[in-house]
């Protein structure tokens, strides 16, 4: 069984790319429609329109859980007899432990995705922005509820493709070629060239963890916001800060979080004060250029105190 | 386990003396008594840190009132991803139609107080106000109304007068900045 999984940010052209890829590879495309149809043949019907709605509610929905489990079984069944392209559905996690699988993530900047959604669905910009934010939020929640993972972690993928500058058919070609190389590896080496196994670096899990798309402290902070039921968005907006004489942007800033109910941007830094000067400068510059935007910097000390107050041996502590 | 004598002077820097706190608490007691004169008041203490402040404050008030307590679970790194805040000790009294004053020792991020206010509001009290001894505006994430406050503090970690670090220092009569030894 050959497996290509495609995870995509809404508006990054995933469906079109997957269709092209299916034509080129002759793999069976497993998308929403195929699954609904396949499960219906087994008499299993989805109780809600969107997959995300099955887990999104305040209360556990047993029908929703059952549907999701059935869907996972169905995909595994298909994989036994077929070569598959799995679009969404958590495919990269389902086949995470299957080394021959190629896991692809399609990304594009927020503004680009908005433009594409406007064109594709004939939407006004405001509606498109709302739609994409909702989709991102729901997807994040789905991945956490069902798989307990952070879907924005790009390191779970073999290939991350930015679809802003690539023709969608070219993107499909890139993936098809990547799969061919991936599935037929050249001679497998024991380790990095010129390095004896004994000499390999030991990297502690904590350090490895720190090297991720989303910094662990950022993830921790997101957990905390979820805990208190505060809605948040991760890096939803980039503010332009500086232009050169020709009008090209030379500095921009994307605060880590936006809390829509508080109308507040939050930037988290765990750098020591001496190293945080760049960030501080950006925030000052932002305050000058965008006086109406509320932004708050949580520095190393502030974040540590937040965690200390919420630490395990202190979980009944006082905090407001 | 070896017993280590605490080197209090090493870690704690006194910020507010016992006298300063007493004076402020008396002042707050007077203002609150004035504002709630003739109203049916329930003072809600948020366990556990606010107890010391609540007791002293209530003794400086000269109007009738009822006391109740509430406690909510706090976030910890071990909380699993689906975990959400829950009430671990609810109010014993019904607050519908009553005047409620929430008493806190400290308001900083506003995360848990924000949750508490949202929760209590659904019970339709006549009004809902907040009194805190300490206010750390610099740490605010969720905007919460603070109607009565004792002291504004910068972004520092404090202990004493109900505030603890790993259950230590609650019983200090003063408030001090804590720094890790």
GROMACS .gro file of C-alpha atoms in nm:
model
  501
    1UNK     CA    1   0.000   0.000   0.000
    2UNK     CA    2   0.125   0.342  -0.095
    3UNK     CA    3   0.013   0.629   0.123
    4UNK     CA    4   0.029   1.002   0.070
    5UNK     CA    5  -0.142   1.213   0.333
    6UNK     CA    6  -0.223   1.575   0.267
    7UNK     CA    7  -0.299   1.812   0.550
    8UNK     CA    8  -0.382   2.162   0.449
    9UNK     CA    9  -0.467   2.497   0.582
   10UNK     CA   10  -0.806   2.604   0.462
   11UNK     CA   11  -0.764   2.804   0.143
   12UNK     CA   12  -0.425   2.664   0.049
   13UNK     CA   13  -0.559   2.475  -0.254
   14UNK     CA   14  -0.551   2.126  -0.103
   15UNK     CA   15  -0.854   1.981  -0.278
   16UNK     CA   16  -0.741   2.081  -0.625
   17UNK     CA   17  -0.387   1.962  -0.562
   18UNK     CA   18  -0.513   1.628  -0.430
   19UNK     CA   19  -0.724   1.578  -0.744
   20UNK     CA   20  -0.428   1.651  -0.971
   21UNK     CA   21  -0.214   1.418  -0.763
   22UNK     CA   22  -0.470   1.137  -0.791
   23UNK     CA   23  -0.468   1.174  -1.171
   24UNK     CA   24  -0.089   1.162  -1.183
   25UNK     CA   25  -0.032   0.874  -0.941
   26UNK     CA   26  -0.353   0.673  -1.001
   27UNK     CA   27  -0.386   0.648  -0.623
   28UNK     CA   28  -0.736   0.643  -0.478
   29UNK     CA   29  -0.829   0.985  -0.343
   30UNK     CA   30  -0.986   0.956   0.001
   31UNK     CA   31  -1.170   1.276   0.077
   32UNK     CA   32  -1.482   1.369   0.265
   33UNK     CA   33  -1.723   1.246  -0.004
   34UNK     CA   34  -1.559   0.904  -0.039
   35UNK     CA   35  -1.577   0.847   0.335
   36UNK     CA   36  -1.937   0.957   0.370
   37UNK     CA   37  -2.033   0.731   0.082
   38UNK     CA   38  -1.824   0.438   0.207
   39UNK     CA   39  -1.953   0.453   0.561
   40UNK     CA   40  -2.312   0.497   0.442
   41UNK     CA   41  -2.276   0.164   0.263
   42UNK     CA   42  -2.208   0.015   0.607
   43UNK     CA   43  -2.512   0.194   0.744
   44UNK     CA   44  -2.308   0.450   0.938
   45UNK     CA   45  -2.433   0.805   0.900
   46UNK     CA   46  -2.278   1.127   1.014
   47UNK     CA   47  -2.498   1.308   1.266
   48UNK     CA   48  -2.354   1.648   1.192
   49UNK     CA   49  -2.248   1.809   0.870
   50UNK     CA   50  -1.890   1.890   0.962
   51UNK     CA   51  -1.639   1.653   1.117
   52UNK     CA   52  -1.525   1.928   1.352
   53UNK     CA   53  -1.877   1.965   1.491
   54UNK     CA   54  -1.871   1.605   1.608
   55UNK     CA   55  -1.622   1.688   1.879
   56UNK     CA   56  -1.672   2.062   1.920
   57UNK     CA   57  -1.963   2.064   2.163
   58UNK     CA   58  -1.954   2.123   2.537
   59UNK     CA   59  -2.060   1.767   2.600
   60UNK     CA   60  -1.916   1.446   2.472
   61UNK     CA   61  -2.115   1.321   2.173
   62UNK     CA   62  -2.099   0.937   2.164
   63UNK     CA   63  -2.239   0.923   1.809
   64UNK     CA   64  -1.969   1.163   1.697
   65UNK     CA   65  -1.694   0.955   1.857
   66UNK     CA   66  -1.837   0.641   1.703
   67UNK     CA   67  -1.841   0.799   1.360
   68UNK     CA   68  -1.481   0.914   1.392
   69UNK     CA   69  -1.365   0.569   1.502
   70UNK     CA   70  -1.555   0.405   1.218
   71UNK     CA   71  -1.394   0.650   0.978
   72UNK     CA   72  -1.046   0.559   1.103
   73UNK     CA   73  -1.122   0.186   1.063
   74UNK     CA   74  -1.259   0.247   0.717
   75UNK     CA   75  -0.946   0.431   0.608
   76UNK     CA   76  -0.720   0.156   0.745
   77UNK     CA   77  -0.932  -0.101   0.558
   78UNK     CA   78  -0.902   0.089   0.231
   79UNK     CA   79  -0.525   0.112   0.280
   80UNK     CA   80  -0.487  -0.267   0.285
   81UNK     CA   81  -0.602  -0.308  -0.075
   82UNK     CA   82  -0.531   0.033  -0.228
   83UNK     CA   83  -0.275   0.305  -0.274
   84UNK     CA   84  -0.424   0.611  -0.112
   85UNK     CA   85  -0.408   0.985  -0.113
   86UNK     CA   86  -0.574   1.090   0.211
   87UNK     CA   87  -0.692   1.447   0.216
   88UNK     CA   88  -0.734   1.576   0.570
   89UNK     CA   89  -0.916   1.345   0.816
   90UNK     CA   90  -0.604   1.334   1.035
   91UNK     CA   91  -0.434   1.103   0.783
   92UNK     CA   92  -0.083   1.209   0.882
   93UNK     CA   93  -0.152   1.093   1.237
   94UNK     CA   94  -0.330   0.773   1.136
   95UNK     CA   95  -0.025   0.670   0.931
   96UNK     CA   96   0.234   0.832   1.148
   97UNK     CA   97   0.397   0.498   1.232
   98UNK     CA   98   0.402   0.374   0.874
   99UNK     CA   99   0.743   0.487   0.741
  100UNK     CA  100   0.673   0.447   0.366
  101UNK     CA  101   0.392   0.703   0.390
  102UNK     CA  102   0.465   1.055   0.272
  103UNK     CA  103   0.307   1.322   0.487
  104UNK     CA  104   0.251   1.655   0.316
  105UNK     CA  105   0.134   1.979   0.464
  106UNK     CA  106   0.011   2.262   0.242
  107UNK     CA  107   0.039   2.609   0.384
  108UNK     CA  108  -0.009   2.966   0.267
  109UNK     CA  109  -0.018   3.302   0.435
  110UNK     CA  110  -0.343   3.413   0.588
  111UNK     CA  111  -0.399   3.696   0.339
  112UNK     CA  112  -0.338   3.462   0.050
  113UNK     CA  113  -0.584   3.210   0.182
  114UNK     CA  114  -0.842   3.484   0.228
  115UNK     CA  115  -0.798   3.594  -0.132
  116UNK     CA  116  -0.831   3.241  -0.258
  117UNK     CA  117  -1.144   3.176  -0.055
  118UNK     CA  118  -1.297   3.502  -0.181
  119UNK     CA  119  -1.237   3.400  -0.539
  120UNK     CA  120  -1.336   3.039  -0.500
  121UNK     CA  121  -1.657   3.088  -0.306
  122UNK     CA  122  -1.736   3.441  -0.426
  123UNK     CA  123  -1.716   3.589  -0.076
  124UNK     CA  124  -1.662   3.936   0.061
  125UNK     CA  125  -1.329   3.974   0.239
  126UNK     CA  126  -1.492   4.001   0.581
  127UNK     CA  127  -1.682   3.675   0.534
  128UNK     CA  128  -1.375   3.500   0.399
  129UNK     CA  129  -1.164   3.611   0.696
  130UNK     CA  130  -1.429   3.488   0.935
  131UNK     CA  131  -1.461   3.158   0.753
  132UNK     CA  132  -1.088   3.089   0.754
  133UNK     CA  133  -1.045   3.178   1.119
  134UNK     CA  134  -1.331   2.948   1.208
  135UNK     CA  135  -1.188   2.668   0.999
  136UNK     CA  136  -0.844   2.707   1.157
  137UNK     CA  137  -0.985   2.715   1.505
  138UNK     CA  138  -1.210   2.414   1.454
  139UNK     CA  139  -0.934   2.213   1.294
  140UNK     CA  140  -0.700   2.290   1.581
  141UNK     CA  141  -0.966   2.181   1.825
  142UNK     CA  142  -1.044   1.865   1.628
  143UNK     CA  143  -0.680   1.756   1.625
  144UNK     CA  144  -0.647   1.817   1.994
  145UNK     CA  145  -0.971   1.651   2.090
  146UNK     CA  146  -0.930   1.345   1.871
  147UNK     CA  147  -0.553   1.295   1.860
  148UNK     CA  148  -0.425   1.520   2.139
  149UNK     CA  149  -0.171   1.683   1.908
  150UNK     CA  150  -0.090   2.030   1.790
  151UNK     CA  151  -0.179   2.047   1.422
  152UNK     CA  152   0.038   2.353   1.359
  153UNK     CA  153   0.353   2.155   1.436
  154UNK     CA  154   0.519   2.144   1.096
  155UNK     CA  155   0.779   1.891   1.207
  156UNK     CA  156   0.529   1.608   1.189
  157UNK     CA  157   0.541   1.630   0.808
  158UNK     CA  158   0.788   1.507   0.549
  159UNK     CA  159   0.713   1.785   0.305
  160UNK     CA  160   0.577   2.131   0.374
  161UNK     CA  161   0.472   2.316   0.063
  162UNK     CA  162   0.385   2.681   0.043
  163UNK     CA  163   0.123   2.707  -0.231
  164UNK     CA  164   0.141   3.084  -0.272
  165UNK     CA  165   0.398   3.081  -0.547
  166UNK     CA  166   0.332   2.741  -0.697
  167UNK     CA  167   0.083   2.654  -0.964
  168UNK     CA  168  -0.148   2.392  -0.816
  169UNK     CA  169  -0.066   2.133  -1.081
  170UNK     CA  170   0.305   2.195  -1.027
  171UNK     CA  171   0.245   2.141  -0.658
  172UNK     CA  172   0.092   1.802  -0.741
  173UNK     CA  173   0.401   1.720  -0.951
  174UNK     CA  174   0.631   1.815  -0.665
  175UNK     CA  175   0.440   1.585  -0.430
  176UNK     CA  176   0.432   1.298  -0.681
  177UNK     CA  177   0.810   1.326  -0.729
  178UNK     CA  178   0.870   1.358  -0.358
  179UNK     CA  179   0.670   1.040  -0.307
  180UNK     CA  180   0.867   0.853  -0.573
  181UNK     CA  181   1.198   0.952  -0.407
  182UNK     CA  182   1.059   0.886  -0.064
  183UNK     CA  183   0.924   0.541  -0.152
  184UNK     CA  184   1.240   0.428  -0.331
  185UNK     CA  185   1.515   0.552  -0.107
  186UNK     CA  186   1.876   0.543  -0.214
  187UNK     CA  187   2.110   0.332  -0.004
  188UNK     CA  188   2.020   0.383   0.356
  189UNK     CA  189   2.309   0.514   0.554
  190UNK     CA  190   2.372   0.421   0.914
  191UNK     CA  191   2.410   0.778   1.021
  192UNK     CA  192   2.516   1.120   0.907
  193UNK     CA  193   2.817   1.101   0.676
  194UNK     CA  194   3.154   1.123   0.853
  195UNK     CA  195   3.005   1.083   1.196
  196UNK     CA  196   3.046   0.765   1.395
  197UNK     CA  197   2.740   0.652   1.577
  198UNK     CA  198   2.923   0.691   1.909
  199UNK     CA  199   2.996   1.050   1.826
  200UNK     CA  200   2.639   1.140   1.759
  201UNK     CA  201   2.508   1.418   1.970
  202UNK     CA  202   2.278   1.341   2.251
  203UNK     CA  203   1.995   1.588   2.238
  204UNK     CA  204   1.770   1.594   2.537
  205UNK     CA  205   1.399   1.567   2.465
  206UNK     CA  206   1.349   1.908   2.622
  207UNK     CA  207   1.590   2.071   2.377
  208UNK     CA  208   1.441   1.887   2.083
  209UNK     CA  209   1.100   1.995   2.199
  210UNK     CA  210   1.211   2.358   2.207
  211UNK     CA  211   1.291   2.343   1.837
  212UNK     CA  212   0.938   2.340   1.709
  213UNK     CA  213   0.711   2.553   1.506
  214UNK     CA  214   0.520   2.647   1.813
  215UNK     CA  215   0.741   2.709   2.112
  216UNK     CA  216   0.650   2.487   2.410
  217UNK     CA  217   0.581   2.792   2.621
  218UNK     CA  218   0.342   2.914   2.354
  219UNK     CA  219   0.167   2.581   2.354
  220UNK     CA  220   0.152   2.584   2.731
  221UNK     CA  221   0.000   2.929   2.721
  222UNK     CA  222  -0.257   2.811   2.467
  223UNK     CA  223  -0.352   2.525   2.699
  224UNK     CA  224  -0.396   2.773   2.977
  225UNK     CA  225  -0.626   2.992   2.769
  226UNK     CA  226  -0.829   2.687   2.670
  227UNK     CA  227  -0.854   2.592   3.034
  228UNK     CA  228  -1.014   2.925   3.120
  229UNK     CA  229  -1.225   2.909   2.805
  230UNK     CA  230  -1.068   3.214   2.649
  231UNK     CA  231  -1.090   3.209   2.269
  232UNK     CA  232  -0.757   3.261   2.097
  233UNK     CA  233  -0.596   3.263   1.755
  234UNK     CA  234  -0.233   3.182   1.686
  235UNK     CA  235  -0.044   3.445   1.488
  236UNK     CA  236  -0.348   3.552   1.288
  237UNK     CA  237  -0.209   3.882   1.168
  238UNK     CA  238   0.115   4.039   1.056
  239UNK     CA  239   0.175   4.407   1.114
  240UNK     CA  240   0.408   4.586   0.877
  241UNK     CA  241   0.657   4.796   1.068
  242UNK     CA  242   0.918   4.935   0.834
  243UNK     CA  243   0.966   5.004   0.465
  244UNK     CA  244   1.273   5.094   0.264
  245UNK     CA  245   1.287   5.395   0.031
  246UNK     CA  246   1.127   5.192  -0.247
  247UNK     CA  247   0.836   5.093  -0.033
  248UNK     CA  248   0.945   4.733   0.023
  249UNK     CA  249   0.861   4.597   0.362
  250UNK     CA  250   1.177   4.532   0.560
  251UNK     CA  251   1.030   4.466   0.900
  252UNK     CA  252   0.707   4.304   1.011
  253UNK     CA  253   0.574   4.159   1.329
  254UNK     CA  254   0.325   3.879   1.399
  255UNK     CA  255   0.220   3.875   1.763
  256UNK     CA  256   0.178   3.522   1.897
  257UNK     CA  257  -0.186   3.540   1.998
  258UNK     CA  258  -0.498   3.733   1.936
  259UNK     CA  259  -0.779   3.707   2.189
  260UNK     CA  260  -1.091   3.812   1.998
  261UNK     CA  261  -1.315   3.859   2.302
  262UNK     CA  262  -1.056   4.080   2.467
  263UNK     CA  263  -0.951   4.244   2.141
  264UNK     CA  264  -0.597   4.196   2.263
  265UNK     CA  265  -0.276   4.078   2.098
  266UNK     CA  266  -0.027   3.894   2.315
  267UNK     CA  267   0.338   3.840   2.252
  268UNK     CA  268   0.513   3.585   2.465
  269UNK     CA  269   0.885   3.591   2.516
  270UNK     CA  270   1.094   3.359   2.724
  271UNK     CA  271   1.414   3.535   2.631
  272UNK     CA  272   1.614   3.708   2.897
  273UNK     CA  273   1.554   4.085   2.911
  274UNK     CA  274   1.887   4.153   2.742
  275UNK     CA  275   1.795   3.938   2.443
  276UNK     CA  276   1.440   4.061   2.424
  277UNK     CA  277   1.532   4.413   2.313
  278UNK     CA  278   1.447   4.342   1.949
  279UNK     CA  279   1.103   4.226   2.045
  280UNK     CA  280   1.055   4.521   2.275
  281UNK     CA  281   1.156   4.755   1.996
  282UNK     CA  282   0.906   4.594   1.761
  283UNK     CA  283   0.629   4.630   2.014
  284UNK     CA  284   0.714   4.997   2.070
  285UNK     CA  285   0.719   5.052   1.694
  286UNK     CA  286   0.384   4.878   1.665
  287UNK     CA  287   0.234   5.101   1.933
  288UNK     CA  288   0.353   5.407   1.735
  289UNK     CA  289   0.218   5.288   1.402
  290UNK     CA  290  -0.099   5.119   1.521
  291UNK     CA  291  -0.212   5.312   1.827
  292UNK     CA  292  -0.558   5.152   1.822
  293UNK     CA  293  -0.424   4.798   1.852
  294UNK     CA  294  -0.395   4.659   2.203
  295UNK     CA  295  -0.088   4.449   2.254
  296UNK     CA  296   0.067   4.309   2.566
  297UNK     CA  297   0.410   4.156   2.610
  298UNK     CA  298   0.438   3.874   2.857
  299UNK     CA  299   0.806   3.856   2.937
  300UNK     CA  300   1.012   3.575   3.084
  301UNK     CA  301   0.946   3.685   3.440
  302UNK     CA  302   0.575   3.729   3.380
  303UNK     CA  303   0.542   3.392   3.213
  304UNK     CA  304   0.739   3.213   3.483
  305UNK     CA  305   0.525   3.371   3.748
  306UNK     CA  306   0.215   3.264   3.556
  307UNK     CA  307   0.339   2.905   3.546
  308UNK     CA  308   0.468   2.911   3.901
  309UNK     CA  309   0.125   3.017   4.017
  310UNK     CA  310  -0.020   2.736   3.818
  311UNK     CA  311   0.247   2.481   3.891
  312UNK     CA  312   0.160   2.123   3.972
  313UNK     CA  313   0.243   2.139   4.339
  314UNK     CA  314   0.047   2.457   4.361
  315UNK     CA  315  -0.264   2.385   4.168
  316UNK     CA  316  -0.496   2.524   4.430
  317UNK     CA  317  -0.299   2.846   4.443
  318UNK     CA  318  -0.443   3.188   4.427
  319UNK     CA  319  -0.461   3.351   4.094
  320UNK     CA  320  -0.704   3.585   3.942
  321UNK     CA  321   1.446   1.473   5.493
  322UNK     CA  322   1.664   1.747   5.628
  323UNK     CA  323   1.516   2.049   5.787
  324UNK     CA  324   1.640   2.374   5.649
  325UNK     CA  325   1.584   2.690   5.844
  326UNK     CA  326   1.424   2.941   5.607
  327UNK     CA  327   1.647   3.234   5.527
  328UNK     CA  328   1.358   3.468   5.494
  329UNK     CA  329   1.572   3.777   5.454
  330UNK     CA  330   1.745   3.621   5.155
  331UNK     CA  331   1.431   3.579   4.949
  332UNK     CA  332   1.178   3.833   5.070
  333UNK     CA  333   1.177   4.207   5.031
  334UNK     CA  334   0.905   4.378   5.233
  335UNK     CA  335   0.677   4.586   5.013
  336UNK     CA  336   0.383   4.661   5.237
  337UNK     CA  337   0.411   4.666   5.614
  338UNK     CA  338   0.149   4.542   5.855
  339UNK     CA  339   0.057   4.904   5.939
  340UNK     CA  340   0.014   5.003   5.575
  341UNK     CA  341  -0.212   4.705   5.514
  342UNK     CA  342  -0.421   4.769   5.826
  343UNK     CA  343  -0.472   5.130   5.731
  344UNK     CA  344  -0.579   5.042   5.377
  345UNK     CA  345  -0.812   4.763   5.488
  346UNK     CA  346  -0.985   4.998   5.733
  347UNK     CA  347  -1.029   5.254   5.458
  348UNK     CA  348  -1.179   4.997   5.221
  349UNK     CA  349  -1.411   4.869   5.497
  350UNK     CA  350  -1.543   5.220   5.545
  351UNK     CA  351  -1.603   5.286   5.175
  352UNK     CA  352  -1.773   4.951   5.119
  353UNK     CA  353  -1.996   4.997   5.427
  354UNK     CA  354  -2.102   5.333   5.286
  355UNK     CA  355  -2.168   5.202   4.935
  356UNK     CA  356  -2.371   4.901   5.050
  357UNK     CA  357  -2.567   5.068   5.329
  358UNK     CA  358  -2.926   4.942   5.321
  359UNK     CA  359  -2.850   4.670   5.066
  360UNK     CA  360  -2.855   4.296   5.112
  361UNK     CA  361  -2.486   4.217   5.070
  362UNK     CA  362  -2.316   3.882   5.026
  363UNK     CA  363  -1.938   3.887   5.047
  364UNK     CA  364  -1.789   3.605   4.842
  365UNK     CA  365  -1.437   3.504   4.935
  366UNK     CA  366  -1.233   3.322   4.674
  367UNK     CA  367  -1.048   3.041   4.847
  368UNK     CA  368  -0.790   3.022   4.974
  369UNK     CA  369  -0.575   3.332   4.953
  370UNK     CA  370  -0.845   3.588   5.018
  371UNK     CA  371  -0.940   3.452   5.361
  372UNK     CA  372  -0.695   3.667   5.558
  373UNK     CA  373  -0.799   3.983   5.377
  374UNK     CA  374  -1.169   3.899   5.397
  375UNK     CA  375  -1.161   3.844   5.772
  376UNK     CA  376  -0.983   4.172   5.840
  377UNK     CA  377  -1.194   4.364   5.591
  378UNK     CA  378  -1.523   4.235   5.730
  379UNK     CA  379  -1.421   4.339   6.080
  380UNK     CA  380  -1.383   4.695   5.957
  381UNK     CA  381  -1.733   4.703   5.810
  382UNK     CA  382  -2.027   4.838   6.006
  383UNK     CA  383  -2.320   4.712   5.800
  384UNK     CA  384  -2.491   4.372   5.806
  385UNK     CA  385  -2.375   4.119   5.545
  386UNK     CA  386  -2.344   3.746   5.479
  387UNK     CA  387  -2.022   3.563   5.397
  388UNK     CA  388  -1.983   3.276   5.154
  389UNK     CA  389  -1.689   3.112   4.982
  390UNK     CA  390  -1.613   2.972   4.640
  391UNK     CA  391  -1.316   2.780   4.505
  392UNK     CA  392  -1.223   2.690   4.148
  393UNK     CA  393  -0.966   2.454   4.003
  394UNK     CA  394  -0.657   2.612   3.860
  395UNK     CA  395  -0.460   2.537   3.552
  396UNK     CA  396  -0.159   2.317   3.590
  397UNK     CA  397   0.083   2.182   3.333
  398UNK     CA  398  -0.056   1.837   3.398
  399UNK     CA  399  -0.407   1.936   3.306
  400UNK     CA  400  -0.487   1.742   2.993
  401UNK     CA  401  -0.576   1.929   2.680
  402UNK     CA  402  -0.950   1.890   2.719
  403UNK     CA  403  -0.935   2.014   3.077
  404UNK     CA  404  -1.139   2.316   3.163
  405UNK     CA  405  -1.181   2.512   3.481
  406UNK     CA  406  -1.432   2.374   3.728
  407UNK     CA  407  -1.579   2.485   4.057
  408UNK     CA  408  -1.436   2.275   4.340
  409UNK     CA  409  -1.642   2.441   4.613
  410UNK     CA  410  -1.955   2.623   4.514
  411UNK     CA  411  -2.143   2.891   4.704
  412UNK     CA  412  -2.383   2.762   4.966
  413UNK     CA  413  -2.617   3.057   4.920
  414UNK     CA  414  -2.831   3.155   4.626
  415UNK     CA  415  -2.714   3.489   4.493
  416UNK     CA  416  -3.006   3.564   4.264
  417UNK     CA  417  -3.124   3.918   4.323
  418UNK     CA  418  -2.858   3.983   4.587
  419UNK     CA  419  -2.572   4.231   4.590
  420UNK     CA  420  -2.248   4.040   4.552
  421UNK     CA  421  -1.899   4.157   4.637
  422UNK     CA  422  -1.623   3.918   4.533
  423UNK     CA  423  -1.319   3.949   4.758
  424UNK     CA  424  -0.982   3.858   4.612
  425UNK     CA  425  -0.632   3.883   4.754
  426UNK     CA  426  -0.481   3.960   4.415
  427UNK     CA  427  -0.603   4.021   4.062
  428UNK     CA  428  -0.336   3.985   3.797
  429UNK     CA  429  -0.409   3.802   3.469
  430UNK     CA  430  -0.784   3.812   3.532
  431UNK     CA  431  -0.813   3.458   3.391
  432UNK     CA  432  -0.977   3.290   3.687
  433UNK     CA  433  -1.164   3.599   3.806
  434UNK     CA  434  -1.296   3.646   3.453
  435UNK     CA  435  -1.425   3.290   3.459
  436UNK     CA  436  -1.579   3.340   3.803
  437UNK     CA  437  -1.757   3.659   3.696
  438UNK     CA  438  -1.896   3.490   3.385
  439UNK     CA  439  -2.018   3.201   3.597
  440UNK     CA  440  -2.175   3.409   3.876
  441UNK     CA  441  -2.342   3.646   3.629
  442UNK     CA  442  -2.551   3.359   3.496
  443UNK     CA  443  -2.708   3.331   3.842
  444UNK     CA  444  -2.856   3.680   3.803
  445UNK     CA  445  -2.737   3.868   4.109
  446UNK     CA  446  -2.867   4.225   4.158
  447UNK     CA  447  -2.510   4.338   4.101
  448UNK     CA  448  -2.164   4.191   4.103
  449UNK     CA  449  -1.858   4.385   4.214
  450UNK     CA  450  -1.497   4.304   4.287
  451UNK     CA  451  -1.276   4.406   4.576
  452UNK     CA  452  -0.910   4.310   4.571
  453UNK     CA  453  -0.630   4.395   4.806
  454UNK     CA  454  -0.367   4.382   4.532
  455UNK     CA  455  -0.398   4.468   4.166
  456UNK     CA  456  -0.132   4.387   3.906
  457UNK     CA  457  -0.251   4.565   3.595
  458UNK     CA  458   0.072   4.491   3.407
  459UNK     CA  459  -0.016   4.122   3.394
  460UNK     CA  460  -0.374   4.157   3.282
  461UNK     CA  461  -0.485   3.930   2.998
  462UNK     CA  462  -0.859   3.942   3.053
  463UNK     CA  463  -1.012   4.277   3.136
  464UNK     CA  464  -1.203   4.248   3.462
  465UNK     CA  465  -1.375   4.526   3.655
  466UNK     CA  466  -1.201   4.608   3.983
  467UNK     CA  467  -1.435   4.823   4.187
  468UNK     CA  468  -1.235   4.840   4.509
  469UNK     CA  469  -0.863   4.793   4.534
  470UNK     CA  470  -0.602   4.830   4.804
  471UNK     CA  471  -0.271   4.861   4.623
  472UNK     CA  472  -0.144   4.861   4.266
  473UNK     CA  473   0.165   4.651   4.219
  474UNK     CA  474   0.413   4.619   3.931
  475UNK     CA  475   0.486   4.287   3.762
  476UNK     CA  476   0.643   4.106   4.056
  477UNK     CA  477   0.571   3.790   4.255
  478UNK     CA  478   0.450   3.857   4.607
  479UNK     CA  479   0.378   3.652   4.918
  480UNK     CA  480   0.231   3.711   5.261
  481UNK     CA  481  -0.108   3.813   5.401
  482UNK     CA  482  -0.280   3.512   5.243
  483UNK     CA  483  -0.059   3.485   4.935
  484UNK     CA  484   0.165   3.183   4.929
  485UNK     CA  485   0.447   3.022   4.744
  486UNK     CA  486   0.395   2.646   4.756
  487UNK     CA  487   0.176   2.696   5.063
  488UNK     CA  488   0.448   2.889   5.244
  489UNK     CA  489   0.437   3.246   5.371
  490UNK     CA  490   0.057   3.282   5.382
  491UNK     CA  491   0.065   3.376   5.746
  492UNK     CA  492   0.310   3.664   5.716
  493UNK     CA  493   0.157   3.985   5.845
  494UNK     CA  494   0.323   4.188   5.573
  495UNK     CA  495   0.345   4.155   5.194
  496UNK     CA  496   0.683   4.093   5.038
  497UNK     CA  497   0.835   4.043   4.698
  498UNK     CA  498   0.951   3.686   4.659
  499UNK     CA  499   1.251   3.596   4.451
  500UNK     CA  500   1.390   3.251   4.402
  501UNK     CA  501   1.697   3.193   4.621
   0.00000   0.00000   0.00000
